[in-house]
Amino acid sequence: DIQMTQSPSSLSASVGDRVTIACRASQGISSWLAWYQQKPEKAPKSLIYAASILQSGVPSRFSGSGSGTDFTLTISSLQPEDFATYYCQQYHTYPRTFGQGTKVEIK
Amino acid sequence: EVQLVESGGGLVQPGGSLRLSCAASGFTFSSYWMSWVRQAPGKGLEWVANIKQDGSEKNYVDSVKGRFTISRDNAKNSLYLQLNSLRAEDTAVYFCARGGSEADYWGQGTLVTVSS
């Protein structure tokens, strides 16, 4: 199975900060990577697919980059509604696998 | 508006069975792969299974192979997950999601608790 490792596992940031979350795959996955946002007691929300393509309706302050094994999710200016847990997921190979999550908390 | 509504969760004893359902609306259900993803209490997301548009291809994570069965009824716009031989480690919220690769829409989930 492909292991997905996110870093950091948690971070504290202030409104307006630029935030970057890293995701590393244990083997190359081309650009077959998605990012999700999950708030407590809610379903995940799709943010990005194909490593860098924003889902419809997702604010442009979110961006994704990378290919192969190393990927990043960037929030250019953190907003109050962005405090949540973020997951990466590879869909290059079965089984689909997720990173362990990165919790973004208020500083 | 795309809607996915799961049902069928509950408390079940180890070794028991449960059938989860997901009612889809707001899109052409028969045109999409569909998936189940679960989340144990306080833990991360785990992909469980997916199924092709016509049901001809199904994929599972190893930990549920031989115990869980994914199926669909395109006439009823419904997705199912049959859970057999349940174990304590199957306790989780089970989400239905649209897509077989990335998942663009998710239901709110249904909680399955396996305990004696």
CSV table of C-alpha atoms in Angstrom, one decimal:
chain,number,residue,atom,x,y,z
A,1,ASP,CA,0.0,0.0,0.0
A,2,ILE,CA,1.1,3.6,-0.6
A,3,GLN,CA,1.7,5.4,2.7
A,4,MET,CA,0.8,9.1,2.8
A,5,THR,CA,2.6,11.2,5.4
A,6,GLN,CA,1.5,14.7,6.3
A,7,SER,CA,3.5,17.3,8.1
A,8,PRO,CA,3.0,18.9,10.4
A,9,SER,CA,0.3,16.9,12.3
A,10,SER,CA,-1.0,20.1,13.8
A,11,LEU,CA,-0.2,23.8,13.6
A,12,SER,CA,-1.3,27.0,15.2
A,13,ALA,CA,-1.8,30.1,13.1
A,14,SER,CA,-3.5,33.4,13.1
A,15,VAL,CA,-6.0,34.9,10.8
A,16,GLY,CA,-4.2,36.3,7.8
A,17,ASP,CA,-1.3,33.9,8.0
A,18,ARG,CA,0.0,31.9,5.1
A,19,VAL,CA,-0.2,28.2,5.9
A,20,THR,CA,1.5,25.4,4.1
A,21,ILE,CA,0.8,21.7,4.7
A,22,ALA,CA,3.0,19.0,3.2
A,23,CYS,CA,2.0,15.5,2.0
A,24,ARG,CA,4.5,12.9,1.0
A,25,ALA,CA,3.7,9.6,-0.8
A,26,SER,CA,5.8,6.5,-0.2
A,27,GLN,CA,6.1,6.0,-3.9
A,28,GLY,CA,5.4,8.1,-7.0
A,29,ILE,CA,1.7,8.9,-7.6
A,30,SER,CA,2.1,11.3,-10.5
A,31,SER,CA,-0.6,14.0,-9.8
A,32,TRP,CA,-3.2,11.6,-8.5
A,33,LEU,CA,-3.7,13.5,-5.3
A,34,ALA,CA,-6.7,15.1,-3.6
A,35,TRP,CA,-7.0,17.4,-0.6
A,36,TYR,CA,-10.0,17.6,1.8
A,37,GLN,CA,-11.1,19.8,4.6
A,38,GLN,CA,-13.0,18.4,7.6
A,39,LYS,CA,-14.6,20.3,10.5
A,40,PRO,CA,-15.6,18.7,13.7
A,41,GLU,CA,-18.6,16.4,13.4
A,42,LYS,CA,-18.9,17.2,9.7
A,43,ALA,CA,-18.3,15.3,6.5
A,44,PRO,CA,-15.1,16.0,4.6
A,45,LYS,CA,-15.3,18.6,1.9
A,46,SER,CA,-13.3,18.3,-1.3
A,47,LEU,CA,-10.9,21.1,-2.0
A,48,ILE,CA,-8.5,20.1,-4.7
A,49,TYR,CA,-8.0,17.2,-7.1
A,50,ALA,CA,-5.3,16.2,-9.5
A,51,ALA,CA,-2.9,17.9,-7.1
A,52,SER,CA,-3.6,21.4,-8.1
A,53,ILE,CA,-7.2,21.8,-9.6
A,54,LEU,CA,-9.6,23.6,-7.3
A,55,GLN,CA,-13.1,22.1,-6.9
A,56,SER,CA,-15.8,24.4,-8.0
A,57,GLY,CA,-16.7,26.9,-5.3
A,58,VAL,CA,-13.5,26.6,-3.3
A,59,PRO,CA,-11.9,30.0,-2.5
A,60,SER,CA,-8.9,30.9,-4.5
A,61,ARG,CA,-6.8,31.4,-1.3
A,62,PHE,CA,-6.4,27.6,-1.4
A,63,SER,CA,-3.9,26.1,-3.8
A,64,GLY,CA,-2.2,22.8,-4.3
A,65,SER,CA,1.1,21.9,-6.0
A,66,GLY,CA,3.5,19.0,-6.5
A,67,SER,CA,3.8,15.8,-8.4
A,68,GLY,CA,5.5,12.4,-7.9
A,69,THR,CA,6.0,12.0,-4.2
A,70,ASP,CA,5.9,15.5,-2.7
A,71,PHE,CA,2.8,17.8,-2.5
A,72,THR,CA,1.7,20.9,-0.7
A,73,LEU,CA,-1.6,22.6,0.2
A,74,THR,CA,-1.3,26.3,0.7
A,75,ILE,CA,-3.8,28.7,2.3
A,76,SER,CA,-2.5,32.1,1.2
A,77,SER,CA,-4.4,34.1,3.9
A,78,LEU,CA,-6.0,32.1,6.7
A,79,GLN,CA,-9.6,32.9,7.4
A,80,PRO,CA,-11.7,32.0,10.5
A,81,GLU,CA,-13.6,29.4,8.6
A,82,ASP,CA,-10.4,27.6,7.6
A,83,PHE,CA,-9.7,26.3,11.0
A,84,ALA,CA,-10.2,22.5,10.4
A,85,THR,CA,-8.4,19.3,9.8
A,86,TYR,CA,-6.9,18.7,6.3
A,87,TYR,CA,-6.3,15.4,4.6
A,88,CYS,CA,-4.5,14.4,1.5
A,89,GLN,CA,-5.5,11.2,-0.4
A,90,GLN,CA,-3.8,9.4,-3.2
A,91,TYR,CA,-5.8,7.7,-6.0
A,92,HIS,CA,-3.0,6.3,-8.1
A,93,THR,CA,-3.3,2.8,-6.7
A,94,TYR,CA,-5.7,0.6,-4.7
A,95,PRO,CA,-6.3,0.8,-1.9
A,96,ARG,CA,-6.9,4.5,-1.9
A,97,THR,CA,-5.0,5.9,1.1
A,98,PHE,CA,-5.2,9.1,3.2
A,99,GLY,CA,-2.7,11.0,5.1
A,100,GLN,CA,-3.1,11.1,8.9
A,101,GLY,CA,-4.5,14.6,8.8
A,102,THR,CA,-3.2,18.1,9.8
A,103,LYS,CA,-5.2,20.1,12.3
A,104,VAL,CA,-5.1,23.8,11.8
A,105,GLU,CA,-5.8,25.6,15.1
A,106,ILE,CA,-6.2,29.2,16.1
A,107,LYS,CA,-3.1,30.8,17.7
B,1,GLU,CA,-28.1,20.0,-5.5
B,2,VAL,CA,-26.1,16.8,-4.9
B,3,GLN,CA,-27.3,15.0,-1.8
B,4,LEU,CA,-26.0,11.8,-0.3
B,5,VAL,CA,-27.9,10.5,2.8
B,6,GLU,CA,-26.6,7.4,4.7
B,7,SER,CA,-28.7,5.2,6.9
B,8,GLY,CA,-28.6,1.9,8.6
B,9,GLY,CA,-25.9,2.4,11.3
B,10,GLY,CA,-26.4,1.3,14.8
B,11,LEU,CA,-25.1,-0.8,17.7
B,12,VAL,CA,-24.2,-4.4,16.8
B,13,GLN,CA,-22.5,-7.2,18.6
B,14,PRO,CA,-19.1,-8.6,17.5
B,15,GLY,CA,-19.7,-11.1,14.7
B,16,GLY,CA,-23.0,-9.5,13.8
B,17,SER,CA,-24.1,-7.9,10.5
B,18,LEU,CA,-25.5,-4.6,9.3
B,19,ARG,CA,-26.5,-3.1,6.0
B,20,LEU,CA,-25.8,0.5,5.3
B,21,SER,CA,-27.6,2.5,2.6
B,22,CYS,CA,-26.9,5.7,0.8
B,23,ALA,CA,-29.7,7.5,-1.0
B,24,ALA,CA,-28.4,9.8,-3.8
B,25,SER,CA,-30.1,12.7,-5.4
B,26,GLY,CA,-29.4,15.8,-7.5
B,27,PHE,CA,-27.2,14.0,-10.1
B,28,THR,CA,-27.3,11.1,-12.5
B,29,PHE,CA,-26.3,8.3,-10.1
B,30,SER,CA,-25.7,5.7,-12.7
B,31,SER,CA,-23.0,7.8,-14.3
B,32,TYR,CA,-20.7,7.8,-11.3
B,33,TRP,CA,-18.4,5.5,-9.4
B,34,MET,CA,-19.3,5.5,-5.7
B,35,SER,CA,-17.3,4.9,-2.6
B,36,TRP,CA,-17.5,4.2,1.1
B,37,VAL,CA,-15.0,5.8,3.5
B,38,ARG,CA,-15.0,5.4,7.3
B,39,GLN,CA,-13.6,7.3,10.2
B,40,ALA,CA,-13.1,5.6,13.6
B,41,PRO,CA,-13.8,7.9,16.6
B,42,GLY,CA,-11.1,10.5,16.9
B,43,LYS,CA,-9.1,9.1,14.0
B,44,GLY,CA,-8.5,9.8,10.4
B,45,LEU,CA,-10.2,8.8,7.2
B,46,GLU,CA,-9.9,5.3,5.8
B,47,TRP,CA,-11.1,4.3,2.3
B,48,VAL,CA,-13.2,1.1,2.5
B,49,ALA,CA,-14.5,0.3,-1.0
B,50,ASN,CA,-15.7,1.6,-4.3
B,51,ILE,CA,-17.9,0.4,-7.2
B,52,LYS,CA,-18.1,1.1,-10.9
B,53,GLN,CA,-21.1,2.7,-12.5
B,54,ASP,CA,-22.7,-0.6,-13.6
B,55,GLY,CA,-21.5,-2.6,-10.6
B,56,SER,CA,-19.1,-4.6,-12.7
B,57,GLU,CA,-16.0,-3.6,-10.8
B,58,LYS,CA,-15.6,-3.5,-7.0
B,59,ASN,CA,-12.5,-2.8,-4.9
B,60,TYR,CA,-11.9,-3.2,-1.2
B,61,VAL,CA,-9.3,-2.4,1.4
B,62,ASP,CA,-7.7,-5.6,2.6
B,63,SER,CA,-9.1,-5.4,6.2
B,64,VAL,CA,-12.7,-5.8,5.0
B,65,LYS,CA,-12.2,-8.2,2.0
B,66,GLY,CA,-14.5,-11.2,2.5
B,67,ARG,CA,-16.5,-9.5,5.2
B,68,PHE,CA,-18.0,-6.4,3.5
B,69,THR,CA,-19.8,-6.2,0.2
B,70,ILE,CA,-20.5,-3.0,-1.8
B,71,SER,CA,-23.4,-2.9,-4.2
B,72,ARG,CA,-25.7,-0.5,-5.9
B,73,ASP,CA,-29.2,-0.2,-7.4
B,74,ASN,CA,-29.2,2.4,-10.1
B,75,ALA,CA,-33.0,2.2,-10.5
B,76,LYS,CA,-33.3,3.3,-6.9
B,77,ASN,CA,-30.3,5.7,-6.9
B,78,SER,CA,-28.9,3.9,-3.9
B,79,LEU,CA,-25.6,2.6,-2.8
B,80,TYR,CA,-25.2,-0.1,-0.2
B,81,LEU,CA,-22.6,-1.7,2.1
B,82,GLN,CA,-23.2,-5.1,3.7
B,83,LEU,CA,-21.1,-5.5,6.8
B,84,ASN,CA,-20.7,-9.1,8.1
B,85,SER,CA,-18.5,-10.6,10.8
B,86,LEU,CA,-18.1,-7.2,12.4
B,87,ARG,CA,-15.3,-6.5,14.7
B,88,ALA,CA,-14.7,-3.9,17.4
B,89,GLU,CA,-12.2,-2.2,15.0
B,90,ASP,CA,-15.0,-1.7,12.5
B,91,THR,CA,-16.5,0.9,14.8
B,92,ALA,CA,-16.6,4.1,12.8
B,93,VAL,CA,-18.7,6.7,11.0
B,94,TYR,CA,-19.3,5.4,7.5
B,95,PHE,CA,-19.5,8.0,4.7
B,96,CYS,CA,-20.9,7.5,1.3
B,97,ALA,CA,-19.0,9.6,-1.4
B,98,ARG,CA,-19.4,10.3,-5.0
B,99,GLY,CA,-16.4,9.2,-7.1
B,100,GLY,CA,-14.1,6.3,-7.3
B,101,SER,CA,-10.9,8.2,-7.3
B,102,GLU,CA,-11.2,11.6,-5.6
B,103,ALA,CA,-14.6,12.1,-4.0
B,104,ASP,CA,-16.2,15.4,-4.7
B,105,TYR,CA,-19.4,15.0,-2.6
B,106,TRP,CA,-19.8,13.3,0.7
B,107,GLY,CA,-22.8,12.3,2.9
B,108,GLN,CA,-23.0,13.2,6.6
B,109,GLY,CA,-22.2,9.6,7.6
B,110,THR,CA,-23.8,6.9,9.7
B,111,LEU,CA,-22.3,5.6,12.9
B,112,VAL,CA,-21.6,1.9,13.3
B,113,THR,CA,-20.7,0.7,16.8
B,114,VAL,CA,-19.5,-2.8,17.3
B,115,SER,CA,-19.7,-3.8,21.0
B,116,SER,CA,-21.0,-6.4,23.3
